[in-house]
CSV table of C-alpha atoms in Angstrom, one decimal:
chain,number,residue,atom,x,y,z
W,1,MET,CA,103.1,100.5,83.5
W,2,PHE,CA,99.9,102.7,84.3
W,3,ASP,CA,98.3,101.1,81.6
W,4,GLY,CA,94.4,100.9,83.5
W,5,LEU,CA,95.0,105.0,84.6
W,6,LYS,CA,96.0,105.9,81.1
W,7,LYS,CA,93.5,104.4,79.2
W,8,LYS,CA,90.7,105.6,81.5
W,9,LEU,CA,91.7,109.4,81.5
W,10,SER,CA,92.8,109.4,77.7
W,11,SER,CA,89.1,107.9,77.1
W,12,VAL,CA,87.5,110.8,79.7
W,13,ILE,CA,89.4,113.5,78.3
W,14,LYS,CA,89.2,112.8,74.6
W,15,SER,CA,85.4,112.3,74.9
W,16,PHE,CA,84.9,115.4,77.0
W,17,SER,CA,87.1,117.2,74.4
W,18,ALA,CA,84.9,116.0,71.0
W,19,GLU,CA,82.0,116.9,73.0
W,20,GLU,CA,82.8,120.5,73.3
W,21,GLU,CA,84.7,120.8,70.0
W,22,LYS,CA,81.0,119.6,68.5
W,23,GLU,CA,79.0,122.3,70.0
W,24,ILE,CA,81.7,125.2,69.5
W,25,ARG,CA,81.4,124.4,66.0
W,26,GLN,CA,77.5,124.1,66.2
W,27,GLY,CA,77.5,127.5,68.3
W,28,ALA,CA,79.9,129.3,65.9
W,29,LYS,CA,77.6,128.3,62.8
W,30,GLU,CA,74.2,129.5,64.8
W,31,GLU,CA,75.2,132.2,66.2
W,32,PRO,CA,75.5,134.3,63.3
W,33,CYS,CA,72.3,133.5,61.6
W,34,LYS,CA,70.5,134.5,64.7
W,35,GLU,CA,72.4,138.0,65.0
W,36,ALA,CA,71.1,138.5,61.3
W,37,GLN,CA,67.4,137.6,61.3
W,38,PRO,CA,65.4,140.6,63.0
W,39,ALA,CA,63.5,139.7,66.1
W,40,MET,CA,60.2,140.3,66.5
W,41,ALA,CA,58.0,141.7,69.5
W,42,SER,CA,55.3,143.7,71.1
W,43,SER,CA,56.1,147.1,71.4
W,44,ALA,CA,56.5,148.3,75.0
W,45,ALA,CA,52.6,150.1,75.1
W,46,GLY,CA,51.5,146.6,73.8
W,47,SER,CA,49.6,148.3,71.0
W,48,PRO,CA,48.1,145.5,68.5
W,49,GLY,CA,50.2,144.6,65.6
W,50,ALA,CA,53.3,147.2,66.8
W,51,VAL,CA,56.6,145.4,66.2
W,52,GLN,CA,60.0,146.4,67.3
W,53,ARG,CA,63.0,145.5,66.0
W,54,ARG,CA,65.5,143.8,69.0
W,55,PRO,CA,68.6,145.6,68.9
W,56,PRO,CA,71.5,143.8,67.6
W,57,MET,CA,73.8,142.1,70.4
W,58,ALA,CA,76.4,144.2,71.2
W,59,ARG,CA,80.0,143.2,70.0
W,60,GLN,CA,83.1,142.7,72.4
W,61,ALA,CA,86.5,144.0,71.4
W,62,GLY,CA,88.2,142.3,68.9
W,63,GLY,CA,84.9,141.9,67.1
W,64,GLY,CA,83.5,138.8,69.3
W,65,VAL,CA,79.6,138.4,70.1
W,66,HIS,CA,78.6,138.9,74.0
W,67,LEU,CA,75.8,136.2,74.6
W,68,ALA,CA,74.7,137.4,77.9
W,69,ALA,CA,72.0,134.9,78.0
W,70,ALA,CA,74.0,131.3,77.0
W,71,THR,CA,75.7,129.4,79.7
W,72,LYS,CA,78.5,128.9,77.6
W,73,ILE,CA,80.7,131.6,75.4
W,74,LYS,CA,80.0,129.3,72.0
W,75,GLY,CA,81.4,129.8,68.5
W,76,ALA,CA,85.0,130.0,66.7
W,77,PHE,CA,84.6,133.6,66.3
W,78,LEU,CA,85.3,134.5,69.9
W,79,GLY,CA,88.7,133.7,70.1
W,80,ARG,CA,88.6,131.8,73.2
W,81,VAL,CA,86.0,130.3,75.0
W,82,ARG,CA,84.9,129.9,78.7
W,83,LEU,CA,83.3,126.3,79.4
W,84,SER,CA,80.2,125.9,81.5
W,85,GLY,CA,79.7,125.1,84.9
W,86,SER,CA,77.4,122.1,84.1
W,87,ASP,CA,80.1,121.1,81.3
W,88,VAL,CA,82.7,121.3,83.6
W,89,ALA,CA,81.0,119.8,86.7
W,90,GLY,CA,79.7,116.8,84.2
W,91,PHE,CA,83.4,116.1,83.1
W,92,LEU,CA,85.0,116.2,86.7
W,93,GLU,CA,82.4,113.6,87.8
W,94,THR,CA,83.5,111.4,85.0
W,95,MET,CA,86.8,112.0,86.0
W,96,LYS,CA,86.2,111.2,89.5
W,97,ILE,CA,85.0,107.8,88.9
W,98,SER,CA,87.8,106.8,86.6
W,99,LEU,CA,90.5,107.7,89.1
W,100,LEU,CA,88.5,105.8,91.9
W,101,GLU,CA,88.4,102.8,89.7
W,102,SER,CA,91.7,102.9,89.2
W,103,ASP,CA,93.1,103.0,92.8
W,104,VAL,CA,93.7,106.6,93.6
W,105,ALA,CA,92.3,107.4,96.9
W,106,TYR,CA,89.3,109.6,97.5
W,107,GLY,CA,91.3,112.3,99.4
W,108,ASP,CA,93.5,112.5,96.5
W,109,VAL,CA,90.6,112.4,93.9
W,110,GLU,CA,89.4,115.4,96.0
W,111,GLN,CA,92.6,117.0,95.9
W,112,PHE,CA,93.2,116.6,92.0
W,113,LEU,CA,89.5,117.6,91.1
W,114,ALA,CA,89.1,120.6,93.1
W,115,SER,CA,92.6,122.0,91.1
W,116,LEU,CA,91.5,120.7,88.0
W,117,GLY,CA,88.1,122.6,88.6
W,118,ASP,CA,89.5,125.8,89.5
W,119,LYS,CA,91.3,126.2,86.3
W,120,LEU,CA,89.0,124.9,84.0
W,121,ASN,CA,86.4,127.4,85.4
W,122,GLU,CA,88.9,130.1,85.2
W,123,SER,CA,90.0,129.6,81.7
W,124,ARG,CA,89.0,130.4,78.5
W,125,ILE,CA,90.3,127.8,75.8
W,126,ASP,CA,91.0,127.8,72.2
W,127,PRO,CA,88.3,126.3,70.4
W,128,LYS,CA,91.4,125.0,67.9
W,129,ASN,CA,92.9,123.3,70.8
W,130,VAL,CA,90.0,122.0,73.5
W,131,SER,CA,92.0,118.3,73.3
W,132,ARG,CA,95.5,120.2,74.0
W,133,GLU,CA,94.5,122.8,76.6
W,134,LEU,CA,92.2,120.5,78.5
W,135,LEU,CA,95.3,118.4,79.0
W,136,GLY,CA,97.5,120.3,79.7
W,137,MET,CA,95.4,121.3,82.6
W,138,VAL,CA,95.2,118.0,83.9
W,139,ARG,CA,98.8,117.0,83.7
W,140,GLU,CA,99.8,120.0,85.8
W,141,SER,CA,97.1,119.0,88.7
W,142,LEU,CA,98.4,115.7,88.6
W,143,LEU,CA,101.8,117.2,88.7
W,144,SER,CA,101.1,119.3,91.4
W,145,LEU,CA,99.1,116.3,93.4
W,146,ILE,CA,102.0,114.0,93.2
W,147,SER,CA,105.1,116.5,93.9
W,148,LYS,CA,103.7,117.7,97.2
W,149,THR,CA,105.6,114.8,98.9
W,150,ALA,CA,109.0,115.5,98.4
W,151,GLY,CA,111.2,112.3,97.9
W,152,ILE,CA,114.5,111.4,99.3
W,153,SER,CA,117.5,110.3,97.0
W,154,LEU,CA,119.0,107.4,98.1
W,155,GLU,CA,121.9,107.2,96.0
W,156,ALA,CA,122.9,111.0,97.6
W,157,ALA,CA,121.6,110.1,101.1
W,158,VAL,CA,123.9,107.2,101.0
W,159,ALA,CA,127.2,109.0,99.3
W,160,ARG,CA,126.7,111.6,102.1
W,161,LYS,CA,127.0,109.1,104.5
W,162,ILE,CA,130.0,107.8,102.8
W,163,GLU,CA,131.5,111.1,102.4
W,164,ALA,CA,131.2,112.3,106.0
W,165,ASN,CA,133.0,108.5,106.5
W,166,SER,CA,129.6,107.4,108.5
W,167,VAL,CA,130.2,104.0,107.6
W,168,PRO,CA,128.5,101.2,107.1
W,169,VAL,CA,125.7,102.4,105.8
W,170,LYS,CA,123.0,100.2,107.4
W,171,ILE,CA,119.8,100.2,105.3
W,172,LEU,CA,116.8,98.1,107.0
W,173,PHE,CA,113.9,96.3,104.2
W,174,ILE,CA,110.7,95.9,105.7
W,175,GLY,CA,106.7,94.9,104.6
W,176,PRO,CA,104.5,92.0,103.9
W,177,ASN,CA,105.6,88.6,102.1
W,178,GLY,CA,105.5,87.9,98.9
W,179,THR,CA,106.3,91.8,97.9
W,180,GLY,CA,109.2,90.8,96.5
W,181,LYS,CA,111.6,92.5,98.8
W,182,THR,CA,114.7,90.2,98.4
W,183,THR,CA,114.8,91.0,94.8
W,184,THR,CA,114.2,94.6,95.8
W,185,ILE,CA,117.2,94.5,97.8
W,186,ALA,CA,119.2,93.0,95.3
W,187,LYS,CA,118.2,96.0,92.9
W,188,VAL,CA,119.6,98.2,95.1
W,189,ALA,CA,122.5,96.6,95.7
W,190,HIS,CA,123.3,96.8,92.1
W,191,LEU,CA,122.3,100.2,92.0
W,192,LEU,CA,124.8,101.1,94.6
W,193,LYS,CA,127.6,98.9,93.3
W,194,GLY,CA,127.0,101.2,89.8
W,195,ARG,CA,127.4,104.2,91.9
W,196,GLY,CA,131.1,103.1,93.3
W,197,ALA,CA,129.8,101.7,96.5
W,198,SER,CA,130.7,98.5,98.1
W,199,VAL,CA,128.2,96.7,99.1
W,200,MET,CA,126.9,93.6,101.1
W,201,MET,CA,124.1,91.6,102.2
W,202,SER,CA,122.5,90.2,105.6
W,203,ALA,CA,120.1,87.2,105.3
W,204,SER,CA,118.3,88.4,108.1
W,205,ASP,CA,114.8,86.6,107.0
W,206,THR,CA,115.3,83.3,109.3
W,207,PHE,CA,111.6,83.0,109.2
W,208,ARG,CA,110.2,82.4,105.7
W,209,ALA,CA,111.6,79.3,103.9
W,210,ALA,CA,114.0,79.5,101.2
W,211,ALA,CA,115.0,83.5,102.0
W,212,ILE,CA,118.5,82.4,102.5
W,213,GLU,CA,119.0,80.7,99.9
W,214,GLN,CA,116.9,83.4,98.0
W,215,THR,CA,119.5,86.3,99.5
W,216,GLU,CA,122.5,84.0,98.8
W,217,HIS,CA,121.6,83.4,95.4
W,218,HIS,CA,121.3,86.9,94.5
W,219,ALA,CA,124.9,87.9,96.4
W,220,ASN,CA,126.4,85.5,94.4
W,221,ALA,CA,125.1,86.8,91.1
W,222,LEU,CA,126.5,90.2,92.3
W,223,GLN,CA,129.2,89.2,93.3
W,224,VAL,CA,128.9,91.1,96.8
W,225,PRO,CA,129.7,89.4,100.4
W,226,VAL,CA,126.5,87.6,102.5
W,227,VAL,CA,125.9,87.3,106.0
W,228,LYS,CA,123.6,84.5,106.9
W,229,SER,CA,122.7,82.3,109.5
W,230,LYS,CA,120.3,78.9,110.2
W,231,TYR,CA,116.4,78.9,109.8
W,232,GLY,CA,115.2,80.4,113.5
W,233,ALA,CA,117.9,82.0,114.3
W,234,ASP,CA,117.7,85.8,115.8
W,235,PRO,CA,117.2,88.1,112.7
W,236,ALA,CA,118.6,91.2,114.7
W,237,SER,CA,121.9,88.9,115.9
W,238,VAL,CA,122.4,88.5,112.0
W,239,ALA,CA,121.7,91.7,111.1
W,240,TYR,CA,124.6,92.8,113.9
W,241,ASP,CA,126.9,90.1,112.6
W,242,ALA,CA,126.6,91.5,109.3
W,243,ILE,CA,127.4,95.2,110.5
W,244,ALA,CA,130.5,93.9,112.3
W,245,TYR,CA,131.6,91.9,109.2
W,246,ALA,CA,131.4,95.4,106.9
W,247,LYS,CA,133.2,97.2,110.0
W,248,ALA,CA,136.2,94.6,109.6
W,249,HIS,CA,136.6,94.6,105.7
W,250,GLY,CA,135.6,98.3,104.9
W,251,ILE,CA,132.3,97.4,103.6
W,252,GLN,CA,130.5,101.0,103.0
W,253,VAL,CA,126.9,99.5,102.6
W,254,VAL,CA,124.9,96.9,104.5
W,255,LEU,CA,121.4,95.7,102.9
W,256,ILE,CA,119.5,94.0,105.6
W,257,ASP,CA,116.6,91.3,104.6
W,258,SER,CA,113.9,91.2,107.2
W,259,ALA,CA,111.2,88.5,107.9
W,260,GLY,CA,107.9,89.6,105.8
W,261,ARG,CA,105.0,90.4,107.9
W,262,GLN,CA,101.3,91.7,108.0
W,263,GLU,CA,100.6,94.7,110.2
W,264,THR,CA,98.7,92.8,112.5
W,265,ASN,CA,101.2,90.1,113.4
W,266,ARG,CA,102.0,91.7,116.5
W,267,ASN,CA,104.9,89.2,117.6
W,268,LEU,CA,106.7,90.2,114.0
W,269,ILE,CA,105.9,93.8,114.6
W,270,GLY,CA,107.8,92.9,118.0
W,271,GLU,CA,110.9,91.3,116.4
W,272,MET,CA,110.9,94.5,113.7
W,273,GLN,CA,111.0,96.7,116.3
W,274,LYS,CA,114.1,95.0,118.4
W,275,MET,CA,115.9,94.7,115.1
W,276,GLU,CA,115.6,98.5,115.0
W,277,ARG,CA,116.7,98.9,118.4
W,278,ILE,CA,120.0,96.7,118.1
W,279,ILE,CA,120.9,98.0,114.4
W,280,LYS,CA,119.7,101.4,114.5
W,281,PRO,CA,119.4,101.5,110.8
W,282,ASP,CA,120.1,105.1,108.7
W,283,LEU,CA,117.5,103.9,106.3
W,284,SER,CA,114.4,102.1,106.5
W,285,ILE,CA,112.5,101.5,103.3
W,286,TYR,CA,109.1,99.7,103.2
W,287,VAL,CA,108.4,97.5,100.2
W,288,GLY,CA,105.2,96.9,99.1
W,289,GLU,CA,103.3,95.9,95.8
W,290,SER,CA,101.3,98.5,93.5
W,291,THR,CA,98.7,95.6,92.6
W,292,ALA,CA,97.8,95.5,96.7
W,293,GLY,CA,96.1,98.8,95.8
W,294,ASN,CA,94.9,101.0,98.8
W,295,ALA,CA,95.4,98.0,101.1
W,296,VAL,CA,99.5,99.4,100.8
W,297,THR,CA,98.2,102.9,102.3
W,298,ARG,CA,96.6,100.9,105.5
W,299,GLN,CA,99.4,99.0,105.9
W,300,VAL,CA,102.2,101.7,105.6
W,301,ASN,CA,100.2,103.5,108.1
W,302,GLU,CA,100.2,100.5,110.6
W,303,PHE,CA,104.0,99.5,110.3
W,304,LYS,CA,104.7,103.7,111.0
W,305,LYS,CA,103.0,102.9,114.5
W,306,ALA,CA,105.5,100.6,115.2
W,307,VAL,CA,108.9,101.7,113.5
W,308,ARG,CA,110.3,104.9,111.8
W,309,ILE,CA,110.0,104.5,107.7
W,310,ASP,CA,112.2,106.7,105.7
W,311,GLY,CA,111.1,105.5,102.1
W,312,ILE,CA,108.9,103.1,99.8
W,313,ILE,CA,109.7,101.1,97.2
W,314,LEU,CA,106.7,100.3,95.1
W,315,THR,CA,106.9,97.0,93.4
W,316,LYS,CA,105.1,95.1,90.4
W,317,LEU,CA,103.7,98.1,89.1
W,318,ASP,CA,104.3,96.2,85.7
W,319,CYS,CA,101.5,93.7,86.6
W,320,ASP,CA,99.3,96.4,88.3
W,321,ALA,CA,96.7,96.7,85.7
W,322,LYS,CA,95.1,99.9,87.3
W,323,GLY,CA,98.3,101.9,88.6
W,324,GLY,CA,96.8,104.6,90.6
W,325,SER,CA,97.9,103.5,93.8
W,326,ALA,CA,101.2,104.8,92.6
W,327,ILE,CA,99.6,108.5,92.9
W,328,SER,CA,98.6,108.3,96.2
W,329,ILE,CA,100.2,106.4,98.9
W,330,ALA,CA,102.8,109.0,99.1
W,331,ASN,CA,100.2,111.7,100.0
W,332,GLU,CA,98.1,109.3,101.8
W,333,THR,CA,101.4,107.7,104.0
W,334,GLY,CA,103.4,111.1,104.3
W,335,VAL,CA,106.3,108.5,103.1
W,336,PRO,CA,108.0,109.0,99.8
W,337,ILE,CA,108.3,106.8,97.3
W,338,LEU,CA,111.8,106.0,96.2
W,339,PHE,CA,111.7,103.6,93.2
W,340,LEU,CA,109.0,101.6,91.5
W,341,GLY,CA,109.9,98.1,90.6
W,342,THR,CA,108.9,97.6,87.0
W,343,GLY,CA,110.0,93.8,86.6
W,344,GLU,CA,112.6,90.9,87.9
W,345,ARG,CA,116.1,92.0,85.9
W,346,TYR,CA,118.2,94.2,88.6
W,347,THR,CA,118.1,97.0,86.3
W,348,ASP,CA,114.3,97.5,86.8
W,349,LEU,CA,114.3,99.9,89.1
W,350,LEU,CA,112.7,103.4,88.4
W,351,PRO,CA,113.3,106.3,90.6
W,352,TYR,CA,110.3,107.9,91.6
W,353,ASP,CA,110.3,111.0,89.7
W,354,PRO,CA,106.7,113.1,89.3
W,355,GLN,CA,107.5,114.1,85.9
W,356,VAL,CA,107.8,110.9,85.0
W,357,ILE,CA,104.7,109.6,86.2
W,358,VAL,CA,102.5,112.4,84.9
W,359,ASP,CA,103.9,111.6,81.3
W,360,ALA,CA,103.3,107.8,81.7
W,361,VAL,CA,100.0,108.4,82.6
W,362,LEU,CA,99.3,111.3,80.2
W,363,PRO,CA,100.6,111.7,76.8
W,364,ALA,CA,102.4,115.5,76.2
W,365,SER,CA,99.8,118.0,75.9
């Protein structure tokens, strides 16, 4: 998970830190020697042969040497050092390329680098711990970026509805074909059932071949009821029947599948709008695959024009060689990510936690 992004960022940070530490060590060796040697210069009067000794460089409080002409304060004897503007700019540019190559959206890259650049330009770094302190600033800036869009807790939202006796809680799942939507519904069923809620499924994808059988298979495996019909049946009608079944049998949560569709298929989008009008879902969740990269952002924004989306579940993160899209989607769409799908097992559903994401992308500082 996040292997590609983690490898790129770690490499950039390690390389830059090593170069900075090398320059600082070199500066620590050279500066005392330069100070010890008297500098010869022509006298102000310009008399032939007249020389004057350049005054020693002024010492700062704490015994450090003030290198006024240097673009960067170097030397371990200074205690802490400030990175030069040119070095910071070079590091940020390299970081930018790595992030863009890892599918992080351009706008998010710019925000992240602006925050990180401010920290680097304002900070003085311990020359003995350049890598650790640099990593800490990168982690802080990344956490700030992905924490801006606060997510909702699906479990908490369902629990509140149940406590208020506003049941059945209707959750509609939408998104393109091939994203693992039906499997994700089964994972959510397993999760909610484990929290003590009674759950059932609605096999309302009457369009894709074998979709009904797949939903039924998961329902049987999880030992939860399922309402189905024949292929070609009205999906909204199937969902309506499932809700009626839940009310009659005291079932608290109905998880409603829908036909996978592209954002450009207006007929299927219209069908999805009909489902929304008829069943009035309490939550509408978009299921997209992380391997689609920034295309997921475009898809979500197009779906939002037609229906309400309350949250995103991003699947197949275990197959995503880059991983950067998980950082960008929430900010670029304004829709929070609820879970990350990391495998095929029912337990392979990771709650989206910004701190967990940062820990997965970057080692602890």
